[in-house]
CSV table of C-alpha atoms and ligand atoms in Angstrom, one decimal:
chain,number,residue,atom,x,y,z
B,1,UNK,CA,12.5,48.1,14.0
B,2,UNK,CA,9.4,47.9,12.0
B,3,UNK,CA,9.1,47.7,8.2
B,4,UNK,CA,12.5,46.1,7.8
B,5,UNK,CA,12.1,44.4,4.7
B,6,UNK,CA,11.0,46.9,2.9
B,7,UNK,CA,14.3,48.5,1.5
B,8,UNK,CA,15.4,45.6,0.7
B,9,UNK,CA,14.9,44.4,-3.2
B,10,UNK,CA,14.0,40.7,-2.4
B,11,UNK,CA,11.1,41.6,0.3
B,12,UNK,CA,9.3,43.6,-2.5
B,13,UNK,CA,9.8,40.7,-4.5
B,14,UNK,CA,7.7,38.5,-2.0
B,15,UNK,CA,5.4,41.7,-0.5
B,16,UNK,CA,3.8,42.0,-4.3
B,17,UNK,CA,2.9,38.5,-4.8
B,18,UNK,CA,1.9,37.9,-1.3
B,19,UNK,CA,-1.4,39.6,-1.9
B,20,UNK,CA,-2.4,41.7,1.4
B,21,UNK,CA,-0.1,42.5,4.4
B,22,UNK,CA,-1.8,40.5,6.7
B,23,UNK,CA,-1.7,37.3,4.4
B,24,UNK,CA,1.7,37.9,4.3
B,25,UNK,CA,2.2,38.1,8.2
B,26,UNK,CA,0.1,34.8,8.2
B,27,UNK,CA,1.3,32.7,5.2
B,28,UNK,CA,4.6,31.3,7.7
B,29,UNK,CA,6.6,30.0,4.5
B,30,UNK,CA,6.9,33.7,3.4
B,31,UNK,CA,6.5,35.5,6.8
B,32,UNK,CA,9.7,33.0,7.6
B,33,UNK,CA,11.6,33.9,4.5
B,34,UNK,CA,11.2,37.8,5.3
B,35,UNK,CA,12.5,37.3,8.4
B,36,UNK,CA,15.7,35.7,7.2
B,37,UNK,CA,16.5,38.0,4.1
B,38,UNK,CA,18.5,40.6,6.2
B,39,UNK,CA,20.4,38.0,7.9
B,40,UNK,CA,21.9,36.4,4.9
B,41,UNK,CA,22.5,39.8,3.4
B,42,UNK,CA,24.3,41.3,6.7
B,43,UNK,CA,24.7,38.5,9.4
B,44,UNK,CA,22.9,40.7,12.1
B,45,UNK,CA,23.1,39.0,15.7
B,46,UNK,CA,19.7,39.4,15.6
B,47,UNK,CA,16.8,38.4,13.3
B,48,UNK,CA,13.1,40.3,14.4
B,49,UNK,CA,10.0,37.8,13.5
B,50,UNK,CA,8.0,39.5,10.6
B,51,UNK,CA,4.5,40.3,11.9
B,52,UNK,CA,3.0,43.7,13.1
B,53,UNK,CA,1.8,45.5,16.5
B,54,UNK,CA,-1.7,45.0,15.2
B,55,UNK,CA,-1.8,41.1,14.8
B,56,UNK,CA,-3.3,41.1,18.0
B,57,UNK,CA,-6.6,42.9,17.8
B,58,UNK,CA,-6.8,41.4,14.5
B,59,UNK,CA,-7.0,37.6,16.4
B,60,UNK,CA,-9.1,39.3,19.0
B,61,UNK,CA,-11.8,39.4,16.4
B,62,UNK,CA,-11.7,43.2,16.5
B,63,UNK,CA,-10.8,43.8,12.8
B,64,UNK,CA,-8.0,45.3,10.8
B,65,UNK,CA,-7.0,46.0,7.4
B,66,UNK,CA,-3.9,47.4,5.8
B,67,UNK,CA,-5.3,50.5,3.0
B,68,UNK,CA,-3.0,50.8,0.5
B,69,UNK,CA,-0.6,53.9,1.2
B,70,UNK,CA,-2.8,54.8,4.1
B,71,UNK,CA,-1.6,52.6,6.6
B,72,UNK,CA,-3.9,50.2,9.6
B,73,UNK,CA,-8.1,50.7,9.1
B,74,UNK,CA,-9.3,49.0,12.7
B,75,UNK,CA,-12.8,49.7,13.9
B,76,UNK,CA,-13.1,52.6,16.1
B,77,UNK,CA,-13.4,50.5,19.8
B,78,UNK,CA,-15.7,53.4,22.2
B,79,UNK,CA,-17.8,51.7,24.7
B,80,UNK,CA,-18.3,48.5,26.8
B,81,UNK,CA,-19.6,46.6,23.7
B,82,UNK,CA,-16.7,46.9,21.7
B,83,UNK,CA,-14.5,45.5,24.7
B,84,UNK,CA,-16.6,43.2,25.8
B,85,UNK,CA,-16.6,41.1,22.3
B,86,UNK,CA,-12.5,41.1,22.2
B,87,UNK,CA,-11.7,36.8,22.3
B,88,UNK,CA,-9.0,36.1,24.0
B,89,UNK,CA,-9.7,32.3,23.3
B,90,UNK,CA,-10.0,33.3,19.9
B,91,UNK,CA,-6.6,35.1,19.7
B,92,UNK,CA,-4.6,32.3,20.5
B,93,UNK,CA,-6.1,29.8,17.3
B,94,UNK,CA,-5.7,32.8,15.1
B,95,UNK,CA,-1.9,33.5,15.7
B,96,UNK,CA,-1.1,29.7,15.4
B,97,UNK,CA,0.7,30.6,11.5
B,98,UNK,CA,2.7,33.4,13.6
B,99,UNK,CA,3.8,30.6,15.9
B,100,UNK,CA,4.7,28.2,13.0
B,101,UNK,CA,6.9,31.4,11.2
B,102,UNK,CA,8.4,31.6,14.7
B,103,UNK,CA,9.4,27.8,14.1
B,104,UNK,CA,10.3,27.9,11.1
B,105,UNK,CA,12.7,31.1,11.3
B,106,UNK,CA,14.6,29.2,14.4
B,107,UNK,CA,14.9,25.9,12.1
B,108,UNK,CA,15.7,27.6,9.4
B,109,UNK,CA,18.4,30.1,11.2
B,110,UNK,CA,20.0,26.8,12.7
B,111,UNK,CA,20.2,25.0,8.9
B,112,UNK,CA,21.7,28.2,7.4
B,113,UNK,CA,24.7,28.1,9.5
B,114,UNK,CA,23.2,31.1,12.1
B,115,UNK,CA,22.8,29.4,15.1
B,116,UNK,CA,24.2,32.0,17.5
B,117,UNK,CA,21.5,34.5,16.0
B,118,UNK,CA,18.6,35.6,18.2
B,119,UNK,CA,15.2,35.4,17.1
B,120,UNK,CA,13.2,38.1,18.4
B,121,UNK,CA,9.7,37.9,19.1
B,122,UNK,CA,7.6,40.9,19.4
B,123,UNK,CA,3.9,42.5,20.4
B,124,UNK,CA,2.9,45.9,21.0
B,125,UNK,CA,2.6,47.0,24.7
B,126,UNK,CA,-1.3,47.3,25.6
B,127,UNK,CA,-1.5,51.1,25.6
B,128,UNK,CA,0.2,51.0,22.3
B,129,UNK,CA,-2.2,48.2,20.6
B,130,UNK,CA,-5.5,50.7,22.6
B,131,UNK,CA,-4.2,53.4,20.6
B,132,UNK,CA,-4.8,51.9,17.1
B,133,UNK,CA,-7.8,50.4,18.8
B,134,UNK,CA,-9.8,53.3,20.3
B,135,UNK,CA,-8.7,55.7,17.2
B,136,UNK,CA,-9.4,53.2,14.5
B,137,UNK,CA,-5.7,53.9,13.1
B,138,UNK,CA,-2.7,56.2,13.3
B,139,UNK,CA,-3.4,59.3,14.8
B,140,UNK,CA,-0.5,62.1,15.4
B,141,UNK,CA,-1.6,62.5,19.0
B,142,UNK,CA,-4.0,59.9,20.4
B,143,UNK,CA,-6.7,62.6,21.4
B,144,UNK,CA,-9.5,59.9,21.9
B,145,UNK,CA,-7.5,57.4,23.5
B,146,UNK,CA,-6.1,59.8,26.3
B,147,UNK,CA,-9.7,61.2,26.4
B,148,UNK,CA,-10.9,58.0,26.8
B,149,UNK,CA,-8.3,57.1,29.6
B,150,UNK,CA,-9.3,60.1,31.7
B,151,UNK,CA,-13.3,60.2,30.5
B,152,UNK,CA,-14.1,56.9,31.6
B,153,UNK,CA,-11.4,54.9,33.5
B,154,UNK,CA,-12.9,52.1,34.0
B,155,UNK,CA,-13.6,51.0,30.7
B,156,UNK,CA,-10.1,52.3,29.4
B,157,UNK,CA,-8.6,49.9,32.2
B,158,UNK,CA,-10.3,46.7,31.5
B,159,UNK,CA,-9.4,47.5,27.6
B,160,UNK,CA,-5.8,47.7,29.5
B,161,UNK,CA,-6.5,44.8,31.4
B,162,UNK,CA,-7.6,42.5,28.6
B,163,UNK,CA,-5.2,43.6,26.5
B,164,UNK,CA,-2.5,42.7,28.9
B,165,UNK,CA,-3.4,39.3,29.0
B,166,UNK,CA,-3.9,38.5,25.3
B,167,UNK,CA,0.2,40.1,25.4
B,168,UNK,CA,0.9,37.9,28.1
B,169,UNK,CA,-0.7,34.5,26.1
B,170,UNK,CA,1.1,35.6,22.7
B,171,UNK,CA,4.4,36.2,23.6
B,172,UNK,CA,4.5,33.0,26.2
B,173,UNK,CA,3.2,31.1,22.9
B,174,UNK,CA,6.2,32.8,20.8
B,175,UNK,CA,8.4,31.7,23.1
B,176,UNK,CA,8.0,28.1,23.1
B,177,UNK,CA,7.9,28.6,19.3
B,178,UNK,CA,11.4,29.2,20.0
B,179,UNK,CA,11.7,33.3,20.2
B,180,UNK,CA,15.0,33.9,22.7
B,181,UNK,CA,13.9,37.2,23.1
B,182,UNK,CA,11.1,39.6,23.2
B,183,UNK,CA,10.5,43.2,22.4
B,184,UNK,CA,7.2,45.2,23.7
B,185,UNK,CA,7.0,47.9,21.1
B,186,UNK,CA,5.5,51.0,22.9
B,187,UNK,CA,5.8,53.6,20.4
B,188,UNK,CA,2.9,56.1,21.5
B,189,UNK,CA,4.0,56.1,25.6
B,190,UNK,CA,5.0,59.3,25.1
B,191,UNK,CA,1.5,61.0,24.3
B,192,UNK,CA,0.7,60.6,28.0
B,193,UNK,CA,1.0,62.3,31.3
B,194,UNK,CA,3.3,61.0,33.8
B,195,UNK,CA,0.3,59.8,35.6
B,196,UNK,CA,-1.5,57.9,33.3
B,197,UNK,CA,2.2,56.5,32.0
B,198,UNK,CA,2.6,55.0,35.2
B,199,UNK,CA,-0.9,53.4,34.8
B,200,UNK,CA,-1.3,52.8,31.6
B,201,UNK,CA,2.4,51.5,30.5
B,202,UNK,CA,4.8,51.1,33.5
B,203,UNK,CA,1.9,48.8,35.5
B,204,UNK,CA,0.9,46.8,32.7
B,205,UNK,CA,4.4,46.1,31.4
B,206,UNK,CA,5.8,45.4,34.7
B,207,UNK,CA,3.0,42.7,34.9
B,208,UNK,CA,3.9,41.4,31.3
B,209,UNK,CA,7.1,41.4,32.4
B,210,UNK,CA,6.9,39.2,35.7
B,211,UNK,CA,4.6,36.4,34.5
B,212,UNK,CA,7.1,36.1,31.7
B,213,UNK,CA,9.6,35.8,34.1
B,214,UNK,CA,8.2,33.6,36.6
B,215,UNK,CA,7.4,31.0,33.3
B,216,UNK,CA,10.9,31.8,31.6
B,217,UNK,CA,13.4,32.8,34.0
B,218,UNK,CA,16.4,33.3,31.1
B,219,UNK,CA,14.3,35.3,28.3
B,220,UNK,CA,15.4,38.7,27.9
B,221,UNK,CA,12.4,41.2,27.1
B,222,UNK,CA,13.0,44.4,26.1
B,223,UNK,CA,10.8,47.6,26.2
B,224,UNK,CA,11.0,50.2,24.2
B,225,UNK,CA,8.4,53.2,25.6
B,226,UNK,CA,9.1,55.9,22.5
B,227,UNK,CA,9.1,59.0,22.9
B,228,UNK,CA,9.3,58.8,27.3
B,229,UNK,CA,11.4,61.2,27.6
B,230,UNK,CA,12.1,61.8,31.5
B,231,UNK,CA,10.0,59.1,32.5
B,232,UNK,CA,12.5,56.4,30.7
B,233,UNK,CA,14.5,56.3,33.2
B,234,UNK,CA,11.3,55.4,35.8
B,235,UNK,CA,10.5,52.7,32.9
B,236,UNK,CA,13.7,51.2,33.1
B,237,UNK,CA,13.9,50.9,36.9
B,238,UNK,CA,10.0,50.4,37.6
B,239,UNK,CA,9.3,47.4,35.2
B,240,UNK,CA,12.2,44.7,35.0
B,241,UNK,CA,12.8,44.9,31.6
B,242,UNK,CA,16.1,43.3,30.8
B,243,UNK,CA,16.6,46.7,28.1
B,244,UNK,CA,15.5,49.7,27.7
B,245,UNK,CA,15.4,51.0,23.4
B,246,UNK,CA,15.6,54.6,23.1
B,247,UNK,CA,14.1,56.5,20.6
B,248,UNK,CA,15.6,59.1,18.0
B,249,UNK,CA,15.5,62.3,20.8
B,250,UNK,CA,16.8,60.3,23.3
B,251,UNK,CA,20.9,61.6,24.6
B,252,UNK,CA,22.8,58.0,25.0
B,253,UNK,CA,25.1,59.7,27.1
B,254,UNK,CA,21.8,60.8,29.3
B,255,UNK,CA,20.3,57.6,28.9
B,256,UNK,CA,23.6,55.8,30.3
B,257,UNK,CA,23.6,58.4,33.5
B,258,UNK,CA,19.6,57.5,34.7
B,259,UNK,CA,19.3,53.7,33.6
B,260,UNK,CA,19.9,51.6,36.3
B,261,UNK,CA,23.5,49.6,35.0
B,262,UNK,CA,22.2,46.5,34.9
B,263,UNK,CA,19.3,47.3,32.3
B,264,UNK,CA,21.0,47.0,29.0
B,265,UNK,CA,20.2,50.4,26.1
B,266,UNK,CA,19.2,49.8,22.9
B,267,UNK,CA,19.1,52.1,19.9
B,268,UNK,CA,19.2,54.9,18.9
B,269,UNK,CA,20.3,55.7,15.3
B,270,UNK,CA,18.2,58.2,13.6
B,271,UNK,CA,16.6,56.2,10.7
B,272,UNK,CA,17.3,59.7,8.7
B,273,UNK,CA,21.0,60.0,9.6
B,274,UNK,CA,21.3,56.1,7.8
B,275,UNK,CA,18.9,57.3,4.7
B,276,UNK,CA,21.6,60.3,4.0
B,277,UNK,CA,24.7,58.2,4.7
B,278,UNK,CA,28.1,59.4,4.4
B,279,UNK,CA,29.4,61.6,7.1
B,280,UNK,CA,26.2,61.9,9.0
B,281,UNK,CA,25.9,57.8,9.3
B,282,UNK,CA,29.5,57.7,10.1
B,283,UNK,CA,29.2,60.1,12.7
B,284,UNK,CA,26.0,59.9,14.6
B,285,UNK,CA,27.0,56.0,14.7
B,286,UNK,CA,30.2,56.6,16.5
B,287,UNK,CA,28.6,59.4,18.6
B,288,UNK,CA,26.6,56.4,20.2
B,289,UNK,CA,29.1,53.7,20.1
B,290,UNK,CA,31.2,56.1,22.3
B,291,UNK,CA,28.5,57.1,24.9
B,292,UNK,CA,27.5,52.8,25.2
B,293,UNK,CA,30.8,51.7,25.6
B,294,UNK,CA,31.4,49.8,28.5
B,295,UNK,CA,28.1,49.2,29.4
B,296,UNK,CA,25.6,46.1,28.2
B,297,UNK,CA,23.8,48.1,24.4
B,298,UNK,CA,22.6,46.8,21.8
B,299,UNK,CA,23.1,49.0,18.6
B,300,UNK,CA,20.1,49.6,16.7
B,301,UNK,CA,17.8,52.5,15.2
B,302,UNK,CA,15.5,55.0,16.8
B,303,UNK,CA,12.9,54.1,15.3
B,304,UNK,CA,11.8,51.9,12.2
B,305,UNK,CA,13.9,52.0,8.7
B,306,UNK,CA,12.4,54.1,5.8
B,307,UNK,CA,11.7,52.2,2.7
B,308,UNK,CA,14.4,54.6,0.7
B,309,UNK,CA,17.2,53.2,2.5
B,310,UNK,CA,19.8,52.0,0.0
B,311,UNK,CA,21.2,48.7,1.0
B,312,UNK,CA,24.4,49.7,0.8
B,313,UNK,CA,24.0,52.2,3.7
B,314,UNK,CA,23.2,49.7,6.3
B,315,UNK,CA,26.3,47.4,4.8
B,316,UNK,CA,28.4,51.1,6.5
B,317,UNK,CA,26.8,50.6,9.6
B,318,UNK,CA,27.1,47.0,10.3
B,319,UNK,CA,30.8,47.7,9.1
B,320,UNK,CA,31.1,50.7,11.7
B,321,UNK,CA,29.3,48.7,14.5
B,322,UNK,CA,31.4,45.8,14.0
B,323,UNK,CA,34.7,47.4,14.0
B,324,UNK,CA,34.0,49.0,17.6
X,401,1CP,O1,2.6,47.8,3.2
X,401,1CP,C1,3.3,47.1,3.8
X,401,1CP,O2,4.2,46.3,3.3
X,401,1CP,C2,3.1,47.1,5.3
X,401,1CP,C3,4.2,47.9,6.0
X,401,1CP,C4,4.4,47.3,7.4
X,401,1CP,C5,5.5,46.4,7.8
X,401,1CP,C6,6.6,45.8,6.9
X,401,1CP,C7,3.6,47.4,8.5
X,401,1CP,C8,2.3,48.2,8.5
X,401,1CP,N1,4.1,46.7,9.5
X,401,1CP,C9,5.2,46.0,9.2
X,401,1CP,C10,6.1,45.1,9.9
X,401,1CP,C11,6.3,45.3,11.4
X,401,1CP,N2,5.6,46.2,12.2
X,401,1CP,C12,7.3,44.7,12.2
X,401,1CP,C13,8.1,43.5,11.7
X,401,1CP,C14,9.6,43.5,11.8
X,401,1CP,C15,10.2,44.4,10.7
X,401,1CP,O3,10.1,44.0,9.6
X,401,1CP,O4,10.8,45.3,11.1
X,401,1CP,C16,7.3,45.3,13.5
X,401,1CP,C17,8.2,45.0,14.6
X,401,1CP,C18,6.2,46.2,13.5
X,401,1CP,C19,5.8,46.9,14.7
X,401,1CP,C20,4.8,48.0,14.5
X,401,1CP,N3,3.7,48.1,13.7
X,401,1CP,C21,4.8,49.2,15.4
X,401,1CP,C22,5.8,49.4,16.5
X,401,1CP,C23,7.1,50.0,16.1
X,401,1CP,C24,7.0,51.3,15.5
X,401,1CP,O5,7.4,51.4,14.4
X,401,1CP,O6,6.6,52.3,16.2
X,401,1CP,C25,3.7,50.0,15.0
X,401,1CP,C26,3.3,51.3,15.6
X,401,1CP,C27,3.0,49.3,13.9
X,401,1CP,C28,1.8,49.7,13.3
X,401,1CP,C29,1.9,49.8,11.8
X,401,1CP,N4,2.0,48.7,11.0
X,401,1CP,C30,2.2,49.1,9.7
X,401,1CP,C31,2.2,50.6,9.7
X,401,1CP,C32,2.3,51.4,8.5
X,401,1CP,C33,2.0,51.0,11.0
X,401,1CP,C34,2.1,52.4,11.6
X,401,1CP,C35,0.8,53.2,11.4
X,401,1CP,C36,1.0,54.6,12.0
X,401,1CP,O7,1.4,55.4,11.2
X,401,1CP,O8,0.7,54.8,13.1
């Protein structure tokens, strides 16, 4: 989950000399050594490549910039201009340092002993990556992009379109960087109707999801549309992911009941519940051990890790997860 690094001691070590966030997502000698901090510390089975959602309007010439305490400044995309001038050519030279920190996290997994660990590549879904696009940043509801999506629909869908493509491009490139699996982050799905939903994230991931698999047959992808609520299940079954990641508000023991059993569930600590620790970690993280077991899961968070986390919180949980 996003912002990994940051409780951690020896990221902010590397984030403040590092200069901007997106130097640091491009410099691979440091985005690779991000990467690999929480592995040595807790021996994950996973390791999640450090980049952002956002990396890919950035190479689409759109523009981006991280504000200090403010979070992602993008230009505000709202007519055919602004989608006509996104580069998909362009894209693909620009994330060549992401591909070498993909490299260089697999090499350097291997030559620290952690060969069974999976390197997870990642993008944002399209509707996801429109969002930041259309609004020019975080929003708390996405008014302008769902306006746009039913205002004019057919520039909303070849945003979609193109959008899908450059997704398509960057996570075939990660793979042959050597990512073993990849994650489509769609953390604002659930601001939409169940109509545009099945437009606007269950086609276009269902189309990530087959041209990945006709090229790569073996890599797991996993989706992970926040927030879906009772359309999760229609995710899981509608767009061949290989894993479904639920959010915080998501029941597990739902979740088990309407995902097909062959689509694995991720998730679905509340990033909170490991802040406060003690009882509420222990518990919460055994109240979704218990409604997994026996079915392909992978245990991780809701939603992204919160700075204040103190290290020795998530030592608990790897403890708790790894004695079930
Ligand atoms: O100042 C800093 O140090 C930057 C903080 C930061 C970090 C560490 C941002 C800005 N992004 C990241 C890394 C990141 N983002 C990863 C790398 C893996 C990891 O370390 O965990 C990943 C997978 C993401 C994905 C991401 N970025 C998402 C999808 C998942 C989610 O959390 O919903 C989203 C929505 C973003 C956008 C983004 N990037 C950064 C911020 C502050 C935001 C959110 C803006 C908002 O509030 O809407």
């Amino acid at each position: 989950m996003r912002q990994a690094g940051r409780y951690l001691p020896e990221y902010r070590q590397i984030r403040a000399n590092a200069g901007d966030f997106i130097a640091l997502c491009t410099t691979p000698e440091l985005a690779a050594e991000v990467t690999l901090q929480p592995i040595r510390r807790y021996r994950f089975d996973a390791a999640i490549l450090f980049s952002d959602i956002l990396m890919v309007p950035w190479g689409l010439g759109h523009g981006l910039r991280f504000a200090e305490g403010e979070g992602p400044v993008l230009p505000k995309l709202s007519d055919a201009a602004g989608v006509d001038a996104l580069n998909i050519p362009r894209m693909n030279r620009a994330v060549a340092p992401i591909l070498e920190t993909v490299r260089r996290v697999r090499a350097g997994l291997s030559d620290e002993g952690f060969d069974q660990t999976t390197l997870i590549g990642f993008a944002g879904s399209p509707f996801t990556v429109a969002c930041y696009m259309v609004e020019g940043g975080g929003s708390k509801d996405f008014a302008a992009t769902r306006l746009m999506a039913y205002g004019d629909p057919e520039l909303f869908s070849r945003l979609i379109r193109i959008l899908t493509q450059a997704t398509i491009d960057y996570l075939a490139a990660q793979i042959e960087a050597g990512a073993e699996t990849v994650m489509l982050f769609d953390s604002w799905a659930g601001v939409l109707s169940p109509s545009l939903f099945r437009t606007h994230v269950i086609a276009p991931t269902a189309r990530i999801v087959q041209t990945l698999r006709d090229r790569f047959p073996n890599i797991p992808i996993i989706g992970f549309p926040r927030l879906a609520g009772p359309m999760l299940a229609e995710y899981a079954a509608a767009t061949g992911v290989n894993a479904v990641a639920m959010d915080t508000a998501t029941n597990p023991v739902q979740a088990t009941q309407v995902v097909p059993g062959h689509v694995a569930i991720q998730g679905n600590l509340d990033p909170m519940a490991l802040l406060a620790g003690g009882n509420a970690l222990d518990s919460e993280t055994r109240t979704i051990l218990a409604a997994v077991r026996g079915r392909p899961a992978i245990f991780n968070l809701g939603h992204g890790i919160v700075p204040q986390t103190p290290p020795e919180h998530v030592a608990r949980l790897v403890e708790l997860v790894r004695a079930a």
